PDB file of C-alpha atoms in Angstrom:
ATOM      1  CA  UNK O   1     -26.979 -66.940  56.752  1.00 48.00           C
ATOM      2  CA  UNK O   2     -23.611 -65.351  56.442  1.00 48.00           C
ATOM      3  CA  UNK O   3     -25.272 -62.566  53.906  1.00 52.00           C
ATOM      4  CA  UNK O   4     -27.925 -61.978  56.679  1.00 57.00           C
ATOM      5  CA  UNK O   5     -25.268 -61.485  59.361  1.00 56.00           C
ATOM      6  CA  UNK O   6     -23.630 -58.726  57.095  1.00 71.00           C
ATOM      7  CA  UNK O   7     -26.693 -56.916  56.179  1.00 75.00           C
ATOM      8  CA  UNK O   8     -26.397 -54.800  59.659  1.00 76.00           C
ATOM      9  CA  UNK O   9     -22.805 -54.105  59.313  1.00 75.00           C
ATOM     10  CA  UNK O  10     -23.290 -53.001  55.658  1.00 77.00           C
ATOM     11  CA  UNK O  11     -26.264 -50.666  56.764  1.00 77.00           C
ATOM     12  CA  UNK O  12     -24.198 -49.309  59.681  1.00 74.00           C
ATOM     13  CA  UNK O  13     -21.121 -48.534  57.102  1.00 75.00           C
ATOM     14  CA  UNK O  14     -23.659 -46.848  54.743  1.00 76.00           C
ATOM     15  CA  UNK O  15     -25.110 -44.834  57.594  1.00 78.00           C
ATOM     16  CA  UNK O  16     -21.643 -43.754  58.674  1.00 80.00           C
ATOM     17  CA  UNK O  17     -20.513 -42.822  54.996  1.00 77.00           C
ATOM     18  CA  UNK O  18     -23.557 -40.794  54.708  1.00 77.00           C
ATOM     19  CA  UNK O  19     -22.935 -39.030  57.979  1.00 78.00           C
ATOM     20  CA  UNK O  20     -19.411 -38.246  57.136  1.00 78.00           C
ATOM     21  CA  UNK O  21     -20.262 -36.918  53.957  1.00 78.00           C
ATOM     22  CA  UNK O  22     -22.908 -34.650  55.456  1.00 78.00           C
ATOM     23  CA  UNK O  23     -20.323 -33.497  57.959  1.00 82.00           C
ATOM     24  CA  UNK O  24     -17.717 -32.582  55.261  1.00 81.00           C
ATOM     25  CA  UNK O  25     -20.396 -30.560  53.449  1.00 79.00           C
ATOM     26  CA  UNK O  26     -21.134 -28.541  56.362  1.00 76.00           C
ATOM     27  CA  UNK O  27     -17.523 -28.226  57.323  1.00 76.00           C
ATOM     28  CA  UNK O  28     -16.839 -27.017  53.599  1.00 74.00           C
ATOM     29  CA  UNK O  29     -19.793 -24.392  53.996  1.00 74.00           C
ATOM     30  CA  UNK O  30     -18.435 -23.351  57.350  1.00 76.00           C
ATOM     31  CA  UNK O  31     -14.844 -23.019  55.740  1.00 73.00           C
ATOM     32  CA  UNK O  32     -16.231 -20.885  52.882  1.00 71.00           C
ATOM     33  CA  UNK O  33     -17.981 -18.690  55.174  1.00 70.00           C
ATOM     34  CA  UNK O  34     -14.998 -18.096  57.187  1.00 70.00           C
ATOM     35  CA  UNK O  35     -12.919 -17.336  54.044  1.00 71.00           C
ATOM     36  CA  UNK O  36     -15.389 -14.857  53.069  1.00 70.00           C
ATOM     37  CA  UNK O  37     -15.461 -13.307  56.104  1.00 70.00           C
ATOM     38  CA  UNK O  38     -11.515 -12.876  56.121  1.00 71.00           C
ATOM     39  CA  UNK O  39     -11.682 -11.478  52.528  1.00 77.00           C
ATOM     40  CA  UNK O  40     -14.342  -8.980  53.702  1.00 74.00           C
ATOM     41  CA  UNK O  41     -12.386  -8.120  56.739  1.00 64.00           C
ATOM     42  CA  UNK O  42      -9.224  -7.475  54.611  1.00 76.00           C
ATOM     43  CA  UNK O  43     -11.448  -5.315  52.241  1.00 75.00           C
ATOM     44  CA  UNK O  44     -12.472  -3.071  55.202  1.00 68.00           C
ATOM     45  CA  UNK O  45      -8.900  -2.894  56.284  1.00 71.00           C
ATOM     46  CA  UNK O  46      -7.973  -1.662  52.858  1.00 79.00           C
ATOM     47  CA  UNK O  47     -10.789   0.778  52.577  1.00 74.00           C
ATOM     48  CA  UNK O  48      -9.831   2.418  56.036  1.00 74.00           C
ATOM     49  CA  UNK O  49      -6.047   2.670  55.052  1.00 77.00           C
ATOM     50  CA  UNK O  50      -6.838   4.287  51.813  1.00 77.00           C
ATOM     51  CA  UNK O  51      -9.105   6.739  53.350  1.00 79.00           C
ATOM     52  CA  UNK O  52      -6.920   7.345  56.475  1.00 83.00           C
ATOM     53  CA  UNK O  53      -3.338   5.862  56.664  1.00 85.00           C
ATOM     54  CA  UNK O  54      -1.840   2.423  56.771  1.00 89.00           C
ATOM     55  CA  UNK O  55       0.501   0.793  59.281  1.00 90.00           C
ATOM     56  CA  UNK O  56       3.226   3.146  60.209  1.00 91.00           C
ATOM     57  CA  UNK O  57       7.006   2.701  60.747  1.00 92.00           C
ATOM     58  CA  UNK O  58       9.212   5.840  61.795  1.00 93.00           C
ATOM     59  CA  UNK O  59      12.909   6.252  60.858  1.00 92.00           C
ATOM     60  CA  UNK O  60      14.766   9.170  62.052  1.00 84.00           C
ATOM     61  CA  UNK O  61      15.846  11.919  62.614  1.00 94.00           C
ATOM     62  CA  UNK O  62      18.711  11.535  60.543  1.00 96.00           C
ATOM     63  CA  UNK O  63      20.919  14.402  59.213  1.00 95.00           C
ATOM     64  CA  UNK O  64      21.759  14.075  55.337  1.00 94.00           C
ATOM     65  CA  UNK O  65      23.976  16.017  52.703  1.00 93.00           C
ATOM     66  CA  UNK O  66      23.836  15.646  49.012  1.00 93.00           C
ATOM     67  CA  UNK O  67      27.300  16.013  47.521  1.00 93.00           C
ATOM     68  CA  UNK O  68      28.795  15.896  44.088  1.00 92.00           C
ATOM     69  CA  UNK O  69      32.472  15.079  42.970  1.00 87.00           C
ATOM     70  CA  UNK O  70      33.773  16.356  39.603  1.00 88.00           C
ATOM     71  CA  UNK O  71      37.121  15.289  38.098  1.00 87.00           C
ATOM     72  CA  UNK O  72      39.149  15.933  34.845  1.00 87.00           C
ATOM     73  CA  UNK O  73      39.463  12.581  32.705  1.00 81.00           C
ATOM     74  CA  UNK O  74      40.911  11.830  29.204  1.00 76.00           C
ATOM     75  CA  UNK O  75      38.269  10.247  26.714  1.00 70.00           C
ATOM     76  CA  UNK O  76      39.096   7.675  23.949  1.00 69.00           C
ATOM     77  CA  UNK O  77      39.542  10.459  21.654  1.00 68.00           C
ATOM     78  CA  UNK O  78      42.324  11.958  23.780  1.00 71.00           C
ATOM     79  CA  UNK O  79      40.210  14.901  24.728  1.00 77.00           C
ATOM     80  CA  UNK O  80      39.838  16.013  28.343  1.00 75.00           C
ATOM     81  CA  UNK O  81      36.217  15.345  29.697  1.00 79.00           C
ATOM     82  CA  UNK O  82      34.618  16.176  32.982  1.00 83.00           C
ATOM     83  CA  UNK O  83      33.317  13.062  34.818  1.00 83.00           C
ATOM     84  CA  UNK O  84      31.419  13.324  38.008  1.00 85.00           C
ATOM     85  CA  UNK O  85      29.412  11.272  40.830  1.00 88.00           C
ATOM     86  CA  UNK O  86      26.618  12.207  43.024  1.00 90.00           C
ATOM     87  CA  UNK O  87      26.693  10.731  46.667  1.00 91.00           C
ATOM     88  CA  UNK O  88      24.728  11.226  49.937  1.00 94.00           C
ATOM     89  CA  UNK O  89      26.277  11.421  53.407  1.00 93.00           C
ATOM     90  CA  UNK O  90      24.263  10.408  56.509  1.00 94.00           C
ATOM     91  CA  UNK O  91      24.772  10.810  60.087  1.00 94.00           C
ATOM     92  CA  UNK O  92      22.830   8.905  62.458  1.00 94.00           C
ATOM     93  CA  UNK O  93      22.301  10.339  66.108  1.00 96.00           C
ATOM     94  CA  UNK O  94      24.223   8.793  68.911  1.00 95.00           C
ATOM     95  CA  UNK O  95      21.536   9.228  71.179  1.00 96.00           C
ATOM     96  CA  UNK O  96      17.729   8.704  70.171  1.00 96.00           C
ATOM     97  CA  UNK O  97      15.022   8.955  72.644  1.00 95.00           C
ATOM     98  CA  UNK O  98      11.351   8.303  71.657  1.00 95.00           C
ATOM     99  CA  UNK O  99       8.423   9.103  74.197  1.00 94.00           C
ATOM    100  CA  UNK O 100       4.640   9.056  73.684  1.00 91.00           C
ATOM    101  CA  UNK O 101       1.165   7.799  73.998  1.00 92.00           C
ATOM    102  CA  UNK O 102      -0.907   5.814  71.561  1.00 91.00           C
ATOM    103  CA  UNK O 103      -4.699   6.108  71.617  1.00 90.00           C
ATOM    104  CA  UNK O 104      -6.619   3.127  69.903  1.00 88.00           C
ATOM    105  CA  UNK O 105      -9.541   4.265  67.634  1.00 85.00           C
ATOM    106  CA  UNK O 106     -11.783   1.671  66.297  1.00 83.00           C
ATOM    107  CA  UNK O 107     -13.373   2.135  62.850  1.00 84.00           C
ATOM    108  CA  UNK O 108     -16.184   0.350  61.132  1.00 79.00           C
ATOM    109  CA  UNK O 109     -17.078  -0.735  57.652  1.00 76.00           C
ATOM    110  CA  UNK O 110     -20.482  -2.310  57.808  1.00 73.00           C
ATOM    111  CA  UNK O 111     -20.152  -5.242  60.116  1.00 76.00           C
ATOM    112  CA  UNK O 112     -16.442  -5.237  60.279  1.00 79.00           C
ATOM    113  CA  UNK O 113     -14.272  -3.244  62.724  1.00 83.00           C
ATOM    114  CA  UNK O 114     -10.538  -2.100  61.876  1.00 81.00           C
ATOM    115  CA  UNK O 115      -8.348  -1.008  64.642  1.00 84.00           C
ATOM    116  CA  UNK O 116      -6.512   2.468  64.076  1.00 87.00           C
ATOM    117  CA  UNK O 117      -4.589   4.643  66.210  1.00 89.00           C
ATOM    118  CA  UNK O 118      -3.544   8.322  67.022  1.00 92.00           C
ATOM    119  CA  UNK O 119      -0.044   8.711  68.421  1.00 90.00           C
ATOM    120  CA  UNK O 120       1.372  11.706  70.139  1.00 93.00           C
ATOM    121  CA  UNK O 121       5.291  11.236  69.919  1.00 94.00           C
ATOM    122  CA  UNK O 122       8.254  13.190  71.292  1.00 95.00           C
ATOM    123  CA  UNK O 123      11.433  12.247  69.635  1.00 95.00           C
ATOM    124  CA  UNK O 124      14.858  13.711  70.778  1.00 95.00           C
ATOM    125  CA  UNK O 125      18.065  13.075  68.782  1.00 95.00           C
ATOM    126  CA  UNK O 126      21.702  13.983  69.914  1.00 95.00           C
ATOM    127  CA  UNK O 127      24.685  13.921  67.885  1.00 95.00           C
ATOM    128  CA  UNK O 128      28.109  14.297  69.448  1.00 93.00           C
ATOM    129  CA  UNK O 129      29.545  15.655  66.234  1.00 90.00           C
ATOM    130  CA  UNK O 130      28.583  15.449  62.426  1.00 91.00           C
ATOM    131  CA  UNK O 131      32.095  14.467  60.989  1.00 89.00           C
ATOM    132  CA  UNK O 132      30.478  11.858  59.016  1.00 91.00           C
ATOM    133  CA  UNK O 133      29.000  14.803  56.913  1.00 90.00           C
ATOM    134  CA  UNK O 134      32.537  15.956  55.770  1.00 90.00           C
ATOM    135  CA  UNK O 135      33.025  14.739  52.160  1.00 89.00           C
ATOM    136  CA  UNK O 136      36.402  12.704  50.969  1.00 88.00           C
ATOM    137  CA  UNK O 137      37.457  12.828  47.480  1.00 85.00           C
ATOM    138  CA  UNK O 138      38.046   9.382  45.733  1.00 84.00           C
ATOM    139  CA  UNK O 139      39.702  10.910  42.474  1.00 84.00           C
ATOM    140  CA  UNK O 140      42.910  13.079  42.254  1.00 85.00           C
ATOM    141  CA  UNK O 141      42.201  16.628  41.311  1.00 84.00           C
ATOM    142  CA  UNK O 142      38.883  16.458  41.984  1.00 84.00           C
ATOM    143  CA  UNK O 143      36.198  18.985  43.406  1.00 90.00           C
ATOM    144  CA  UNK O 144      33.676  18.584  45.830  1.00 90.00           C
ATOM    145  CA  UNK O 145      30.426  20.524  46.001  1.00 90.00           C
ATOM    146  CA  UNK O 146      27.759  19.894  48.713  1.00 91.00           C
ATOM    147  CA  UNK O 147      24.167  21.150  49.479  1.00 90.00           C
ATOM    148  CA  UNK O 148      23.210  22.321  52.984  1.00 92.00           C
ATOM    149  CA  UNK O 149      22.511  19.321  55.502  1.00 94.00           C
ATOM    150  CA  UNK O 150      18.953  18.630  56.235  1.00 94.00           C
ATOM    151  CA  UNK O 151      17.378  16.755  59.088  1.00 95.00           C
ATOM    152  CA  UNK O 152      14.812  14.142  57.769  1.00 95.00           C
ATOM    153  CA  UNK O 153      12.217  11.796  59.426  1.00 95.00           C
ATOM    154  CA  UNK O 154      10.955   8.920  57.359  1.00 95.00           C
ATOM    155  CA  UNK O 155       7.583   7.633  57.643  1.00 94.00           C
ATOM    156  CA  UNK O 156       6.081   4.611  55.623  1.00 92.00           C
ATOM    157  CA  UNK O 157       2.675   6.600  55.082  1.00 90.00           C
ATOM    158  CA  UNK O 158       3.107  10.303  55.400  1.00 92.00           C
ATOM    159  CA  UNK O 159      -0.625  10.877  55.012  1.00 92.00           C
ATOM    160  CA  UNK O 160      -0.871  10.070  58.818  1.00 91.00           C
ATOM    161  CA  UNK O 161       1.076  13.164  59.700  1.00 92.00           C
ATOM    162  CA  UNK O 162      -1.440  15.397  61.533  1.00 93.00           C
ATOM    163  CA  UNK O 163       1.111  17.857  62.696  1.00 93.00           C
ATOM    164  CA  UNK O 164       4.881  18.024  63.096  1.00 93.00           C
ATOM    165  CA  UNK O 165       7.346  20.533  65.058  1.00 94.00           C
ATOM    166  CA  UNK O 166      10.988  20.355  64.202  1.00 94.00           C
ATOM    167  CA  UNK O 167      13.543  22.224  66.507  1.00 93.00           C
ATOM    168  CA  UNK O 168      17.284  22.552  66.310  1.00 92.00           C
ATOM    169  CA  UNK O 169      18.682  23.302  69.695  1.00 88.00           C
ATOM    170  CA  UNK O 170      15.524  24.878  70.881  1.00 86.00           C
ATOM    171  CA  UNK O 171      14.990  26.958  67.911  1.00 90.00           C
ATOM    172  CA  UNK O 172      12.083  25.942  65.455  1.00 91.00           C
ATOM    173  CA  UNK O 173      12.881  24.853  61.784  1.00 91.00           C
ATOM    174  CA  UNK O 174      10.667  24.887  58.820  1.00 92.00           C
ATOM    175  CA  UNK O 175       9.280  21.754  58.051  1.00 92.00           C
ATOM    176  CA  UNK O 176       8.835  20.653  54.381  1.00 93.00           C
ATOM    177  CA  UNK O 177       7.322  17.489  53.040  1.00 93.00           C
ATOM    178  CA  UNK O 178       9.287  14.715  51.738  1.00 91.00           C
ATOM    179  CA  UNK O 179      12.737  13.716  52.910  1.00 90.00           C
ATOM    180  CA  UNK O 180      14.826  14.538  49.629  1.00 89.00           C
ATOM    181  CA  UNK O 181      16.888  11.369  50.375  1.00 91.00           C
ATOM    182  CA  UNK O 182      16.452   8.562  47.666  1.00 91.00           C
ATOM    183  CA  UNK O 183      16.236   5.867  50.354  1.00 89.00           C
ATOM    184  CA  UNK O 184      13.211   7.124  52.030  1.00 90.00           C
ATOM    185  CA  UNK O 185      10.345   8.823  49.967  1.00 83.00           C
ATOM    186  CA  UNK O 186       7.665   9.521  52.386  1.00 90.00           C
ATOM    187  CA  UNK O 187       8.299  11.886  55.242  1.00 93.00           C
ATOM    188  CA  UNK O 188       9.629  15.150  56.087  1.00 94.00           C
ATOM    189  CA  UNK O 189      12.593  17.252  56.426  1.00 94.00           C
ATOM    190  CA  UNK O 190      14.069  20.800  57.177  1.00 94.00           C
ATOM    191  CA  UNK O 191      17.179  22.410  56.097  1.00 94.00           C
ATOM    192  CA  UNK O 192      19.983  23.055  58.530  1.00 91.00           C
ATOM    193  CA  UNK O 193      21.535  26.213  57.610  1.00 86.00           C
ATOM    194  CA  UNK O 194      25.183  27.166  58.753  1.00 85.00           C
ATOM    195  CA  UNK O 195      25.689  23.863  60.413  1.00 86.00           C
ATOM    196  CA  UNK O 196      29.022  23.240  62.042  1.00 86.00           C
ATOM    197  CA  UNK O 197      30.273  19.560  61.609  1.00 84.00           C
ATOM    198  CA  UNK O 198      32.580  19.785  64.519  1.00 85.00           C
ATOM    199  CA  UNK O 199      30.071  20.850  67.029  1.00 89.00           C
ATOM    200  CA  UNK O 200      27.157  18.724  68.768  1.00 93.00           C
ATOM    201  CA  UNK O 201      23.712  18.973  67.577  1.00 93.00           C
ATOM    202  CA  UNK O 202      20.225  18.457  69.326  1.00 94.00           C
ATOM    203  CA  UNK O 203      16.995  18.069  67.290  1.00 94.00           C
ATOM    204  CA  UNK O 204      13.527  17.405  68.818  1.00 95.00           C
ATOM    205  CA  UNK O 205      10.331  16.481  67.102  1.00 95.00           C
ATOM    206  CA  UNK O 206       6.760  16.679  68.270  1.00 95.00           C
ATOM    207  CA  UNK O 207       4.773  14.362  65.858  1.00 94.00           C
ATOM    208  CA  UNK O 208       0.930  13.813  65.963  1.00 94.00           C
ATOM    209  CA  UNK O 209       0.536  10.746  63.795  1.00 92.00           C
ATOM    210  CA  UNK O 210      -2.435   8.382  62.671  1.00 92.00           C
ATOM    211  CA  UNK O 211      -2.138   4.853  61.189  1.00 90.00           C
ATOM    212  CA  UNK O 212      -3.732   1.363  60.930  1.00 88.00           C
ATOM    213  CA  UNK O 213      -2.888  -1.991  62.626  1.00 86.00           C
ATOM    214  CA  UNK O 214       0.880  -1.323  63.474  1.00 87.00           C
ATOM    215  CA  UNK O 215       3.345   1.219  64.784  1.00 90.00           C
ATOM    216  CA  UNK O 216       7.054   0.620  64.117  1.00 91.00           C
ATOM    217  CA  UNK O 217      10.090   2.389  65.403  1.00 91.00           C
ATOM    218  CA  UNK O 218      13.556   1.944  63.840  1.00 92.00           C
ATOM    219  CA  UNK O 219      16.396   2.244  66.190  1.00 92.00           C
ATOM    220  CA  UNK O 220      18.698   4.183  63.988  1.00 91.00           C
ATOM    221  CA  UNK O 221      21.105   5.342  66.573  1.00 92.00           C
ATOM    222  CA  UNK O 222      24.068   4.519  68.631  1.00 93.00           C
ATOM    223  CA  UNK O 223      21.676   4.205  71.592  1.00 94.00           C
ATOM    224  CA  UNK O 224      18.072   4.007  71.443  1.00 94.00           C
ATOM    225  CA  UNK O 225      15.485   4.321  74.324  1.00 94.00           C
ATOM    226  CA  UNK O 226      11.633   4.180  73.671  1.00 92.00           C
ATOM    227  CA  UNK O 227       8.883   4.448  76.174  1.00 94.00           C
ATOM    228  CA  UNK O 228       5.219   4.025  75.031  1.00 93.00           C
ATOM    229  CA  UNK O 229       2.012   4.207  76.673  1.00 92.00           C
ATOM    230  CA  UNK O 230      -1.551   3.253  75.414  1.00 91.00           C
ATOM    231  CA  UNK O 231      -5.007   2.309  76.616  1.00 89.00           C
ATOM    232  CA  UNK O 232      -5.033  -0.711  74.285  1.00 87.00           C
ATOM    233  CA  UNK O 233      -5.203  -3.851  76.473  1.00 87.00           C
ATOM    234  CA  UNK O 234      -4.029  -6.354  73.620  1.00 86.00           C
ATOM    235  CA  UNK O 235      -0.665  -5.412  72.294  1.00 87.00           C
ATOM    236  CA  UNK O 236       1.529  -7.545  69.969  1.00 86.00           C
ATOM    237  CA  UNK O 237       5.300  -6.787  70.555  1.00 88.00           C
ATOM    238  CA  UNK O 238       6.814  -7.902  67.332  1.00 86.00           C
ATOM    239  CA  UNK O 239       9.979  -6.855  65.260  1.00 85.00           C
ATOM    240  CA  UNK O 240      13.690  -7.497  66.011  1.00 86.00           C
ATOM    241  CA  UNK O 241      13.809  -5.638  69.236  1.00 86.00           C
ATOM    242  CA  UNK O 242      11.325  -6.673  71.901  1.00 86.00           C
ATOM    243  CA  UNK O 243      10.788  -4.291  75.030  1.00 88.00           C
ATOM    244  CA  UNK O 244      13.152  -5.243  77.891  1.00 89.00           C
ATOM    245  CA  UNK O 245      10.209  -4.030  80.261  1.00 88.00           C
ATOM    246  CA  UNK O 246       6.346  -3.982  79.731  1.00 88.00           C
ATOM    247  CA  UNK O 247       3.280  -3.991  81.728  1.00 89.00           C
ATOM    248  CA  UNK O 248      -0.193  -4.991  80.306  1.00 89.00           C
ATOM    249  CA  UNK O 249      -3.303  -4.713  82.015  1.00 88.00           C
ATOM    250  CA  UNK O 250      -7.050  -4.035  81.497  1.00 87.00           C
ATOM    251  CA  UNK O 251      -6.476  -0.354  81.389  1.00 87.00           C
ATOM    252  CA  UNK O 252      -3.662  -0.759  78.821  1.00 88.00           C
ATOM    253  CA  UNK O 253       0.151  -1.188  78.340  1.00 91.00           C
ATOM    254  CA  UNK O 254       3.540   0.495  79.369  1.00 91.00           C
ATOM    255  CA  UNK O 255       6.542  -0.779  77.381  1.00 91.00           C
TER     256      UNK O 255
END
């Protein structure tokens, strides 16, 4: 009689176990499908980045100067030799202002869409003086030699540069690829001939830039002010400096 009473319970437990197993199988298949879609999405993003440009981070403008110090020294064989060291001098602006608009552009790879952007940025840098570019000797009887200063703008993916216009105190400069500065490989630069280190300097940059996913700005200045507008209604403000003011609506955002 006791065994007969347990049969319905055993049957219910068996049915419950079968249902649980089926649910686990279905969930595993759904998880596999989700994982595959995420992998395909990442592949689509990499494909667009390879063809267009990746996430962008802008640093600058900065003024840099390559220098070399040489001095006489006595070697182990009592002969006089010449030793030297190469170093860089960097002057960050006292004030930096960035204004611009960002236009979202959706690109497709098969069924998957990738968010890219086209930005039109105006950058203004002001230096009260460039005394940081004056080299100082570290060895007695040394000689110092420095190249002409250059203004540089660094970008994480310079392939995204569509056009760039640099001006010094309203006069256009010759823009060249690369920064020449070892800390930043990608970007652009312009030589600043006959630059006086005891006078103020104003540099403006008009930059048309494309990229994917993210746009970052490095506040490499004593005081930085950034104002951006876009028609993208779903921004994610990240980084170490969030906007002090922002407005987000169906028509886009201002920050």
